[in-house]
PDB file of C-alpha atoms in Angstrom:
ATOM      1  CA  UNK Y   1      25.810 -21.770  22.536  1.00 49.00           C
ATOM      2  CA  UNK Y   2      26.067 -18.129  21.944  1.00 46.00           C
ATOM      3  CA  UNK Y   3      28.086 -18.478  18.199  1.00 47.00           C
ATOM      4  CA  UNK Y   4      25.186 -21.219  17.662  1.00 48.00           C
ATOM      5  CA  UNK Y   5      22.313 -19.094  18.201  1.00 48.00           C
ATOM      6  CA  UNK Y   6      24.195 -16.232  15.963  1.00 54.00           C
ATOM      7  CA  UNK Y   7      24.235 -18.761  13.502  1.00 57.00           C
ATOM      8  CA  UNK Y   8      20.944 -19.992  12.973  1.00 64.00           C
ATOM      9  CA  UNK Y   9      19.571 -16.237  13.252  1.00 62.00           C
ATOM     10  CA  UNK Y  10      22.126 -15.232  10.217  1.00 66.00           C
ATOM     11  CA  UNK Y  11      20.500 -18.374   8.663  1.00 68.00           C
ATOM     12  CA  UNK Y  12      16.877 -17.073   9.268  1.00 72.00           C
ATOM     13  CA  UNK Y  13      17.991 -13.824   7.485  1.00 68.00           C
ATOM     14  CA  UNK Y  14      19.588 -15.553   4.760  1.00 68.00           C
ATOM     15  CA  UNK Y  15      16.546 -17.516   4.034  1.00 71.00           C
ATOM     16  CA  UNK Y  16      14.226 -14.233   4.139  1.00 74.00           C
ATOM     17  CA  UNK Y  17      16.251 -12.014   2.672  1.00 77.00           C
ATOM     18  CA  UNK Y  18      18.469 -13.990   0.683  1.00 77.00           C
ATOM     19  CA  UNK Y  19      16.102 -16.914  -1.054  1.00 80.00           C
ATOM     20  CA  UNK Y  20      13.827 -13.909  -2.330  1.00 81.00           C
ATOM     21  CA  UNK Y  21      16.816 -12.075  -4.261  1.00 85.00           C
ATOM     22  CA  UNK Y  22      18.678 -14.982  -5.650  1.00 85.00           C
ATOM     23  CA  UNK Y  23      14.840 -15.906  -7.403  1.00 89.00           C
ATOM     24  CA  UNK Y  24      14.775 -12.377  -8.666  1.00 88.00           C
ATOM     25  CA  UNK Y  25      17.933 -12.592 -10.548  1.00 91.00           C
ATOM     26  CA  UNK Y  26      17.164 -15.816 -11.180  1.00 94.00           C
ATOM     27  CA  UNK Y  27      14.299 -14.722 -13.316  1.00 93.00           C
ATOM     28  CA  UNK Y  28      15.572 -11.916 -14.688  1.00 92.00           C
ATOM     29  CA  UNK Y  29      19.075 -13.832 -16.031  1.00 94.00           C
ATOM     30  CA  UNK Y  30      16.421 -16.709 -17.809  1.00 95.00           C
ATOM     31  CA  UNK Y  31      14.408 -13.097 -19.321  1.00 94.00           C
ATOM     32  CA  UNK Y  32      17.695 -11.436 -20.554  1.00 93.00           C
ATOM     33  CA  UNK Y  33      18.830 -14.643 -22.135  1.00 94.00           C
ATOM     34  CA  UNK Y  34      15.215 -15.063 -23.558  1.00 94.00           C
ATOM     35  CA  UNK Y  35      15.157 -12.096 -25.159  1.00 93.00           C
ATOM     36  CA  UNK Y  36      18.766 -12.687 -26.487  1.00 91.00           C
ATOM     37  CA  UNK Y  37      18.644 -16.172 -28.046  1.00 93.00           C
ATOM     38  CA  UNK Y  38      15.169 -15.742 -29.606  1.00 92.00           C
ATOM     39  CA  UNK Y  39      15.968 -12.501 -30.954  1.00 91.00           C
ATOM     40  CA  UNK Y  40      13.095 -10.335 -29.171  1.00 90.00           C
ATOM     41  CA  UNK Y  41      12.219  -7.240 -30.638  1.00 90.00           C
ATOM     42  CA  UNK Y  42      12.223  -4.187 -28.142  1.00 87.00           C
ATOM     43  CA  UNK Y  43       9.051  -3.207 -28.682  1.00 87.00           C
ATOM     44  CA  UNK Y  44       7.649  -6.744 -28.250  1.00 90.00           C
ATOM     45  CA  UNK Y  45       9.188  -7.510 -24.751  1.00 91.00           C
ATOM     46  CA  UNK Y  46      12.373  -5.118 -23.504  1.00 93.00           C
ATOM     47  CA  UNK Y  47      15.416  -7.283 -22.113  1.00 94.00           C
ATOM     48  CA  UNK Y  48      15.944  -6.072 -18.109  1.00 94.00           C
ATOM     49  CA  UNK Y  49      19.332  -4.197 -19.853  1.00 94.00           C
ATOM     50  CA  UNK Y  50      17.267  -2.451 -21.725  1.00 94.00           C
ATOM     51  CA  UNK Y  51      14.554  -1.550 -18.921  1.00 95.00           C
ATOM     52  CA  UNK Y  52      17.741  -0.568 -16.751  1.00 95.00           C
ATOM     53  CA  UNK Y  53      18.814   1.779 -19.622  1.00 95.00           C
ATOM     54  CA  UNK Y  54      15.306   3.226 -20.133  1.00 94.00           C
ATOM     55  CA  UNK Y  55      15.993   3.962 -15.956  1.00 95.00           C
ATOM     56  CA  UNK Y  56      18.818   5.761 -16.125  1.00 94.00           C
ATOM     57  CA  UNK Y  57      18.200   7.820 -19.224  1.00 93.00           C
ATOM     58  CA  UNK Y  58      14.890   8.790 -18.639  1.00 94.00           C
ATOM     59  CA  UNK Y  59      15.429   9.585 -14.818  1.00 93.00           C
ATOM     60  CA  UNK Y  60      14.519  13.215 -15.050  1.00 95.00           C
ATOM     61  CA  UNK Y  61      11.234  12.825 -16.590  1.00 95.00           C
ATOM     62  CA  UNK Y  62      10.715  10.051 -14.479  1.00 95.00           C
ATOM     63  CA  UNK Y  63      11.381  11.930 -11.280  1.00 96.00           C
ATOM     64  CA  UNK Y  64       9.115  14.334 -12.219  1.00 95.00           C
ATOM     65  CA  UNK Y  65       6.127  12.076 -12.933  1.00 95.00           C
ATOM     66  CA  UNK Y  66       6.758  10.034  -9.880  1.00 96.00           C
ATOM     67  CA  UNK Y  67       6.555  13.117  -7.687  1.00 95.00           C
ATOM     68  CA  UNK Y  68       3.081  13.884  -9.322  1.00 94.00           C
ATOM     69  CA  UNK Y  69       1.829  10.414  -8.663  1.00 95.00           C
ATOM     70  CA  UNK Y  70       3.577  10.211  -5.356  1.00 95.00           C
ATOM     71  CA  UNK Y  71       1.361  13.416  -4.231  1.00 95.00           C
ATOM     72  CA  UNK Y  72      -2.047  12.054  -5.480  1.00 94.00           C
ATOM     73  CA  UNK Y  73      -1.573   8.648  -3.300  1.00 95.00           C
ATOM     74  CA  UNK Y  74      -0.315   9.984  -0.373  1.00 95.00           C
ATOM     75  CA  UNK Y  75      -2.747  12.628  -0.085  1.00 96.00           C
ATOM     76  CA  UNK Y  76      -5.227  10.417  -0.837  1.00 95.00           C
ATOM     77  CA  UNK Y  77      -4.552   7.555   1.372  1.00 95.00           C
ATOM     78  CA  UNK Y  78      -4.075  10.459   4.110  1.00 96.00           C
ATOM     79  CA  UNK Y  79      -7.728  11.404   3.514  1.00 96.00           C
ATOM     80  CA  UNK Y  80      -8.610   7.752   3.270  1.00 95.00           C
ATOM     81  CA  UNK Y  81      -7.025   6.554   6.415  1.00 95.00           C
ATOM     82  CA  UNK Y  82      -8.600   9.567   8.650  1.00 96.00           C
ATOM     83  CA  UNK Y  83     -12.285   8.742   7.052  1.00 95.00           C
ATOM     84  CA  UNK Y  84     -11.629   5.298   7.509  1.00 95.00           C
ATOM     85  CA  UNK Y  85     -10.616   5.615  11.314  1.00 95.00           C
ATOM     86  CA  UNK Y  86     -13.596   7.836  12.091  1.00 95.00           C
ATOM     87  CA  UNK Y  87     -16.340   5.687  10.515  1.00 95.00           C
ATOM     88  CA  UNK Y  88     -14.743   2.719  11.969  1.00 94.00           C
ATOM     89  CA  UNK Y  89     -15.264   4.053  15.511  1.00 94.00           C
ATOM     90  CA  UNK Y  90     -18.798   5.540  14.743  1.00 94.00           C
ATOM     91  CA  UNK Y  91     -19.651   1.898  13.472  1.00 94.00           C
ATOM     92  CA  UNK Y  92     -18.223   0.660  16.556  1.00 93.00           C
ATOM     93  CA  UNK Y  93     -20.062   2.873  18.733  1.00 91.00           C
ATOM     94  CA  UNK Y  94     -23.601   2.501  17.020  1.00 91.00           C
ATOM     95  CA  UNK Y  95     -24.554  -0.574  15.959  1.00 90.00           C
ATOM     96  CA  UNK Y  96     -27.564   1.177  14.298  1.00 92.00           C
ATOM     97  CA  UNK Y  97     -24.632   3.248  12.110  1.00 92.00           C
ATOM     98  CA  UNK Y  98     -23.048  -0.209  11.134  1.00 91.00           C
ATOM     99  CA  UNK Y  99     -25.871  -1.709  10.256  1.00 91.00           C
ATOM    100  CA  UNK Y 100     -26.898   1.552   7.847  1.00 91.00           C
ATOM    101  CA  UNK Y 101     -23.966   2.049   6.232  1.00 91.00           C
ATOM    102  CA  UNK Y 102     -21.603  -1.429   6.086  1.00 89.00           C
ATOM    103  CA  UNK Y 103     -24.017  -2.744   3.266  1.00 89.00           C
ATOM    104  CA  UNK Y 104     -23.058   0.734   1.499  1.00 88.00           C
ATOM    105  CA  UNK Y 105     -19.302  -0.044   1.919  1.00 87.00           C
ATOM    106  CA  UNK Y 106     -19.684  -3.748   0.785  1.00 87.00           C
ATOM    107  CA  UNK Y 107     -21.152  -2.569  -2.637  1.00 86.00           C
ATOM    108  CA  UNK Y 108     -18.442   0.433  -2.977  1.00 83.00           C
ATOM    109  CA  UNK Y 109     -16.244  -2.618  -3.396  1.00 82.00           C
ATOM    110  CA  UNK Y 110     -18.084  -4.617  -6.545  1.00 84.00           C
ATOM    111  CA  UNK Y 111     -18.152  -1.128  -8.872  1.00 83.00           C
ATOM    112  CA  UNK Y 112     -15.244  -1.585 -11.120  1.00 81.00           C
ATOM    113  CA  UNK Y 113     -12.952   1.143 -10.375  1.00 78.00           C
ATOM    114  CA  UNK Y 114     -12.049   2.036 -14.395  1.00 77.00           C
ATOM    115  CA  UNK Y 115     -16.275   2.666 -14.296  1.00 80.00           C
ATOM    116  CA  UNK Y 116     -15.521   5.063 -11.496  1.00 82.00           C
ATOM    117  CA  UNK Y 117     -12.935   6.987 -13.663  1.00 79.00           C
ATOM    118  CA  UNK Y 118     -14.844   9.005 -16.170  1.00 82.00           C
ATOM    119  CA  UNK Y 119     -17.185   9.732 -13.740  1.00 84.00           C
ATOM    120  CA  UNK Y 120     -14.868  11.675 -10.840  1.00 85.00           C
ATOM    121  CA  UNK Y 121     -13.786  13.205 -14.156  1.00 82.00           C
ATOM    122  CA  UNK Y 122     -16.731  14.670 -15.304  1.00 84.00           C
ATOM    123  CA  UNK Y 123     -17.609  15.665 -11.940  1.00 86.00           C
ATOM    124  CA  UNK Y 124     -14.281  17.092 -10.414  1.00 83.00           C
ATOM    125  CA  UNK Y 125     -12.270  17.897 -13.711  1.00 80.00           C
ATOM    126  CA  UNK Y 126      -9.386  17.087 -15.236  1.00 80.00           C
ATOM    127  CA  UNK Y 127      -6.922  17.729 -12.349  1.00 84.00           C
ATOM    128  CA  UNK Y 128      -5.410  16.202  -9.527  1.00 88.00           C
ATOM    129  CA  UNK Y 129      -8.909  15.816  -7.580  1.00 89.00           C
ATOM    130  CA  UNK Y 130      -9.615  12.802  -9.498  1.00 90.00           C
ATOM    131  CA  UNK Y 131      -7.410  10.476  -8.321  1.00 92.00           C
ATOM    132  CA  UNK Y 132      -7.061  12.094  -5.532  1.00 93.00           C
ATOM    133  CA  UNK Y 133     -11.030  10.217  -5.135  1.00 92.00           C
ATOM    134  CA  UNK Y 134     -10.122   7.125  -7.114  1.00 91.00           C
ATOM    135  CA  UNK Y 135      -6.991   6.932  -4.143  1.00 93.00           C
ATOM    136  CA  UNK Y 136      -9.630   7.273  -1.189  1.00 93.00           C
ATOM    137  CA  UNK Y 137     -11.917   4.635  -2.790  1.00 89.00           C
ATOM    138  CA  UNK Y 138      -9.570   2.142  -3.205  1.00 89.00           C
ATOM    139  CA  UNK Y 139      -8.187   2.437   0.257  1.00 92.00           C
ATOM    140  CA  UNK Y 140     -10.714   3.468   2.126  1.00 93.00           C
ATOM    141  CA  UNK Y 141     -12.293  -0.169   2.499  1.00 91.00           C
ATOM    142  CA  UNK Y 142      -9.456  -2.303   3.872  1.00 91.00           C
ATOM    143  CA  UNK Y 143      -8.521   0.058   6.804  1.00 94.00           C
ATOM    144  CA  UNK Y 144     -12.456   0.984   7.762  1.00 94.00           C
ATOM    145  CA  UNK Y 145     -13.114  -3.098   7.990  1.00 92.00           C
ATOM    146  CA  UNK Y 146      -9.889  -4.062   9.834  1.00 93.00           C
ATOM    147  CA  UNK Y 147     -10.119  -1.640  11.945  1.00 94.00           C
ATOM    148  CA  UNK Y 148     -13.485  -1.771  12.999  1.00 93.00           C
ATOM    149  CA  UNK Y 149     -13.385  -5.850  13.077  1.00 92.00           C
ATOM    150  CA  UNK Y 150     -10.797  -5.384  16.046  1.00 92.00           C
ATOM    151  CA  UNK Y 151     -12.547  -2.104  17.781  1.00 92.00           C
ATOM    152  CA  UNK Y 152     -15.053  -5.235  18.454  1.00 88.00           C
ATOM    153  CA  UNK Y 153     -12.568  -7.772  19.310  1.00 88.00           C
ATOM    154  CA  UNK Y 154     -11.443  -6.254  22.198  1.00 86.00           C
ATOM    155  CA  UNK Y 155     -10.603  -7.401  25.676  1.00 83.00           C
ATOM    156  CA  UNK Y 156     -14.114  -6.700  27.471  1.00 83.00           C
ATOM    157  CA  UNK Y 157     -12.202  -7.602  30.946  1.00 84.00           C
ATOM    158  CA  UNK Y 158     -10.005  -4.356  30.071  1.00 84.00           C
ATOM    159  CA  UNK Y 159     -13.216  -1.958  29.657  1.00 83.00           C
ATOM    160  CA  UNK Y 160     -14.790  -3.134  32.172  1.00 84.00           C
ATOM    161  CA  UNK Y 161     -11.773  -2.227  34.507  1.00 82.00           C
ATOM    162  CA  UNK Y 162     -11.961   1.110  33.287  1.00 81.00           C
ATOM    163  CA  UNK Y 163     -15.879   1.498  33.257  1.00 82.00           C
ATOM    164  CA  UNK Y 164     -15.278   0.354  37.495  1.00 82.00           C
ATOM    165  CA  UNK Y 165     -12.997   3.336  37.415  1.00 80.00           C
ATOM    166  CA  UNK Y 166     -15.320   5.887  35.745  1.00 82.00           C
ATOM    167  CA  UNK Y 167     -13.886   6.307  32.501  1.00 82.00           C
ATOM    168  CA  UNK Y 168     -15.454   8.302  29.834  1.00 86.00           C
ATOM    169  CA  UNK Y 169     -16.198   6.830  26.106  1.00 85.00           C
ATOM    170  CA  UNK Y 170     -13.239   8.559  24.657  1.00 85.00           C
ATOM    171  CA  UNK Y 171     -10.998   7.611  27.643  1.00 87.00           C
ATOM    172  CA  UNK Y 172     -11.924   3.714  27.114  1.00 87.00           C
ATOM    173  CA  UNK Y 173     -10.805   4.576  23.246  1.00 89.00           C
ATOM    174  CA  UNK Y 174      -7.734   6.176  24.170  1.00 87.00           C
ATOM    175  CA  UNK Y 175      -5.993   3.701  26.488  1.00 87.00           C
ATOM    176  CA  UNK Y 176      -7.610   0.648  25.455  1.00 88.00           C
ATOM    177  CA  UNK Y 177      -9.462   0.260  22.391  1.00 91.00           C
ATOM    178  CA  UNK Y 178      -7.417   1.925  19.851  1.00 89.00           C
ATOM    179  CA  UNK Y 179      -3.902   0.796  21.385  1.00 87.00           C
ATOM    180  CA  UNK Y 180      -5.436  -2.696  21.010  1.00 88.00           C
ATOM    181  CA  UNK Y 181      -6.575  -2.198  17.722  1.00 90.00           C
ATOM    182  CA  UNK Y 182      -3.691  -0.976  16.425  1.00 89.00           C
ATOM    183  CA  UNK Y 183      -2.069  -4.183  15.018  1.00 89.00           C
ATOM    184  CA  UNK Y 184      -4.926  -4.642  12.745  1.00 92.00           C
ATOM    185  CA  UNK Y 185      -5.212  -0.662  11.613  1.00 93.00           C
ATOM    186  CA  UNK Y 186      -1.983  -1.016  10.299  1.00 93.00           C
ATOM    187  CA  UNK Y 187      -2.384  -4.455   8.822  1.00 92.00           C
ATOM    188  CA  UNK Y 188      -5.312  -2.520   6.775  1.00 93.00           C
ATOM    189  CA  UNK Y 189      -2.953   0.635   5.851  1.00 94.00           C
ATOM    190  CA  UNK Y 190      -0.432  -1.759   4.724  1.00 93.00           C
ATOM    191  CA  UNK Y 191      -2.807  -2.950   2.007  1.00 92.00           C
ATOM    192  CA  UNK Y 192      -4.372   0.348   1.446  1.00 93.00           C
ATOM    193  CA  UNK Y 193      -0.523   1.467   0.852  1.00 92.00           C
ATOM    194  CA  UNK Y 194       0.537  -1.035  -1.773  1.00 89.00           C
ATOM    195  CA  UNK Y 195      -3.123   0.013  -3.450  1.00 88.00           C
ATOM    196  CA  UNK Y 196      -2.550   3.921  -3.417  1.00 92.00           C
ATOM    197  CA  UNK Y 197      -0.097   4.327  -6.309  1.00 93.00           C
ATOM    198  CA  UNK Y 198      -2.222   1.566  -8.367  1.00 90.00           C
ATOM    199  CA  UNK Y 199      -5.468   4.129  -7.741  1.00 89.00           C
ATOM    200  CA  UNK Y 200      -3.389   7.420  -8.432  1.00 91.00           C
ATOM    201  CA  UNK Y 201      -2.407   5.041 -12.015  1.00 93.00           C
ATOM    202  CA  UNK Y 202      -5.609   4.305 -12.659  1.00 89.00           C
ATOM    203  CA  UNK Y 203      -6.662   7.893 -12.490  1.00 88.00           C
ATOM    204  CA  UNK Y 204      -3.626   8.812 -14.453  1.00 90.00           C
ATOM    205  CA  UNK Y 205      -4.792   6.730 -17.197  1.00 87.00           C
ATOM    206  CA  UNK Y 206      -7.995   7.700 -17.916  1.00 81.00           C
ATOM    207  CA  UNK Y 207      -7.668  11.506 -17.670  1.00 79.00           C
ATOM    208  CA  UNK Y 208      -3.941  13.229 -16.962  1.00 81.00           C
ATOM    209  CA  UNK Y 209      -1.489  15.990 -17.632  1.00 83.00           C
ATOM    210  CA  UNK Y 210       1.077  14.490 -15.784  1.00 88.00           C
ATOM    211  CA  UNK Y 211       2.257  11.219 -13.728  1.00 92.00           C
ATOM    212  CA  UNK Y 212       3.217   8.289 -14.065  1.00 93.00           C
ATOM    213  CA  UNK Y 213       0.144   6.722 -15.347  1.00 92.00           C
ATOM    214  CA  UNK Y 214       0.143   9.561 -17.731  1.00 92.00           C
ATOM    215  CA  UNK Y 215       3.484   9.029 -19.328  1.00 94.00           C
ATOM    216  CA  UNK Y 216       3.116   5.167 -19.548  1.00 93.00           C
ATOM    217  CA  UNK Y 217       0.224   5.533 -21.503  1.00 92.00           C
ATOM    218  CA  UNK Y 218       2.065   8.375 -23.899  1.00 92.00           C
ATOM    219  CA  UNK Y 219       5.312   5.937 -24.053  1.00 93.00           C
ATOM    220  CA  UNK Y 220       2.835   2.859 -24.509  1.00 91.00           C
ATOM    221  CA  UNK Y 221       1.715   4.542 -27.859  1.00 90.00           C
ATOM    222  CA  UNK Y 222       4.974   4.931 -29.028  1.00 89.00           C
ATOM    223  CA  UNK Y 223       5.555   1.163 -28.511  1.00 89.00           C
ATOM    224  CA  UNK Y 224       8.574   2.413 -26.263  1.00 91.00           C
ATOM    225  CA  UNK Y 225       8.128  -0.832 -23.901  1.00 92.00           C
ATOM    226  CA  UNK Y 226      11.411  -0.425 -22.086  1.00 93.00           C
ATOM    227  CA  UNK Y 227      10.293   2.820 -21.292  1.00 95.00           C
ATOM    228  CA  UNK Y 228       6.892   1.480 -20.106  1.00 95.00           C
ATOM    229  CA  UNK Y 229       8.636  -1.560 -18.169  1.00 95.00           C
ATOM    230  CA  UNK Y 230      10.969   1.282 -16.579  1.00 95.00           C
ATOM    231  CA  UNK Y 231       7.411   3.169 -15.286  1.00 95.00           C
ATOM    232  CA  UNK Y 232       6.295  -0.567 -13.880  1.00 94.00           C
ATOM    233  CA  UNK Y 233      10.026  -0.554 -11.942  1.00 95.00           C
ATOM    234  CA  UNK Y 234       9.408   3.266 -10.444  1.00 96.00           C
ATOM    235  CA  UNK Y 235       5.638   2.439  -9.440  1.00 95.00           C
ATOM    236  CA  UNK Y 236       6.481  -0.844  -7.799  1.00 94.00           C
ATOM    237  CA  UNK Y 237       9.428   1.138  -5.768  1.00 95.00           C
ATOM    238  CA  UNK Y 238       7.114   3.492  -4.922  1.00 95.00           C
ATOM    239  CA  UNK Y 239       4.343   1.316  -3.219  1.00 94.00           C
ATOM    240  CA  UNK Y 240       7.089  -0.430  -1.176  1.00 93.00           C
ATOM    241  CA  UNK Y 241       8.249   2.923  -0.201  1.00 94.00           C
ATOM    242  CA  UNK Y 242       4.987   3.568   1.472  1.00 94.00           C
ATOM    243  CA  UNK Y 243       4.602   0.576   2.805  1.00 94.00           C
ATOM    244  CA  UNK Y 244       8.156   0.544   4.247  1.00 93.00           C
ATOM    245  CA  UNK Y 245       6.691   4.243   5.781  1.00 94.00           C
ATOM    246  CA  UNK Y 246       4.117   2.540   7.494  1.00 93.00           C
ATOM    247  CA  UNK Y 247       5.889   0.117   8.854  1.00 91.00           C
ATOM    248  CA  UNK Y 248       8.479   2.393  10.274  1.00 93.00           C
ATOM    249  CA  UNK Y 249       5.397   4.471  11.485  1.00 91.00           C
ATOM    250  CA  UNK Y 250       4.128   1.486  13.191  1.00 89.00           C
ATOM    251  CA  UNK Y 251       7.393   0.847  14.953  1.00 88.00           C
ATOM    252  CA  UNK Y 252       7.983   4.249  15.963  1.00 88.00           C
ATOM    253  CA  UNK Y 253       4.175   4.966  17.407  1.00 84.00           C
ATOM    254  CA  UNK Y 254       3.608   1.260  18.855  1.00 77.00           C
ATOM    255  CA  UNK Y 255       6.652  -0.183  19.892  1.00 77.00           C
ATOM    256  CA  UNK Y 256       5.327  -2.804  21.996  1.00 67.00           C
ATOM    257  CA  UNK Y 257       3.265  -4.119  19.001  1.00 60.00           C
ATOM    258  CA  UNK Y 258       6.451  -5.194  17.661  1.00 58.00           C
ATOM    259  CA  UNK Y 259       7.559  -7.202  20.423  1.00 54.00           C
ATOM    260  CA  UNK Y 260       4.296  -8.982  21.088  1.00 55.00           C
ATOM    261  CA  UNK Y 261       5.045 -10.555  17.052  1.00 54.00           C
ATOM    262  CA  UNK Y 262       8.744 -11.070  17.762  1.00 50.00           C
ATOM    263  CA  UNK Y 263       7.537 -13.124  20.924  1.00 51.00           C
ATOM    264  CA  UNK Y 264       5.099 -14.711  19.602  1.00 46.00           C
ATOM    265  CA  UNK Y 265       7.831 -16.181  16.578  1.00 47.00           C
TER     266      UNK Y 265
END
């Protein structure tokens, strides 16, 4: 029974973990013999060899650019997250505040961010404050709105035990509200983290010294494609970074999270 049950959970792995990476190469053998057997220029569409090259050789600069752009999202969706967390409780609190200001938010969301661009540039410069902005709006939203959707959802059995006990507003937050809404605060930061290194891009692009966005757009205009497919690699390694950091984060600060999912699979 035991060597049964290891079995079928080295199965479950090998489906999740296994089924995803065989498709990868999958794709990428069918692109490199593409590229091969029709004779594709590099600057038309870079073989993954090529890309992989571009990697290694350029690593340095790459580093350097990533660090730049790594710095813009995370202080960004730092500053994001706290905003995010406070508004969500005011609108929780006051249902006055929600209704003044959740319109507000809604719209944020239908202004084209590349509008957005010139604009924080004009007004904040040319340096990292920027993005720094275009970070917060684009990641502000899904954590304010998850978060504040479960602040409501809560157990009212669970206050009301507390409120019987004499507990302030801040207690009820502390040991019931927010530990309950946790779940969904992190569902909302693990959108907002795959979105922070798209935002600090974005910004990158449209006015930039430095970063990754920068340097794709400089190798772009050489028509140095693997070099711009090797910035797509770096930038997609770097959102699941973060997103792998707030999972991990997750685990560490609400354990018990965790288990509710694994029990409920």
């Amino acid at each position: 029974m035991f060597f049964y049950w290891k079995g079928e959970l080295w199965m479950k792995r090998l489906k999740r973990i296994g089924m995803p990476l065989f498709t990868l190469l999958l794709v990428l053998a069918v692109w490199e013999g593409c590229v091969h057997i029709f004779d594709i220029d590099l600057y038309i569409l870079p073989a993954p060899s090529n890309i992989i090259q571009a990697l290694f050789a350029n690593r340095d600069i790459l580093w350097l650019h990533s660090m730049v752009t790594l710095q813009e999202a995370v202080i960004g969706l730092l500053i994001a997250t706290l905003l995010a967390i406070v508004i969500a409780i005011g609108m929780d609190l006051s249902l006055l505040f929600k209704h003044s200001i959740f319109p507000h938010l809604v719209v944020t969301q239908t202004v084209p961010v590349m509008v957005l661009g010139p604009l924080f540039s004009i007004w904040l410069g040319f340096g990292m404050a920027p993005k720094i902005l275009m970070v917060i709006f684009m990641c502000f939203f899904p954590v304010a709105i998850a978060f504040c959707d479960a602040l409501g959802k809560v157990d009212e059995h669970q206050i009301s035990l507390l409120k019987s006990f004499g507990a302030k507003k801040w207690q009820i937050y502390a040991y019931v509200k927010i530990p309950a809404a946790s779940t969904a605060l992190f569902s909302g930061l693990k959108v907002a983290a795959t979105y922070c290194i798209g935002g600090a891009i974005v910004g990158e692009w449209l006015s930039a010294s430095a970063g990754l966005g920068y340097y794709m757009i400089r190798v772009k205009n050489g028509y140095m494609l693997d070099k711009v497919f090797a910035c797509v690699v770096v930038i997609i390694a770097l959102s699941l970074l973060l997103h792998g950091a707030v999972v991990l984060l997750e685990a560490v600060l609400f354990p018990y999270a965790r288990k509710k999912r694994g029990k409920a699979k």
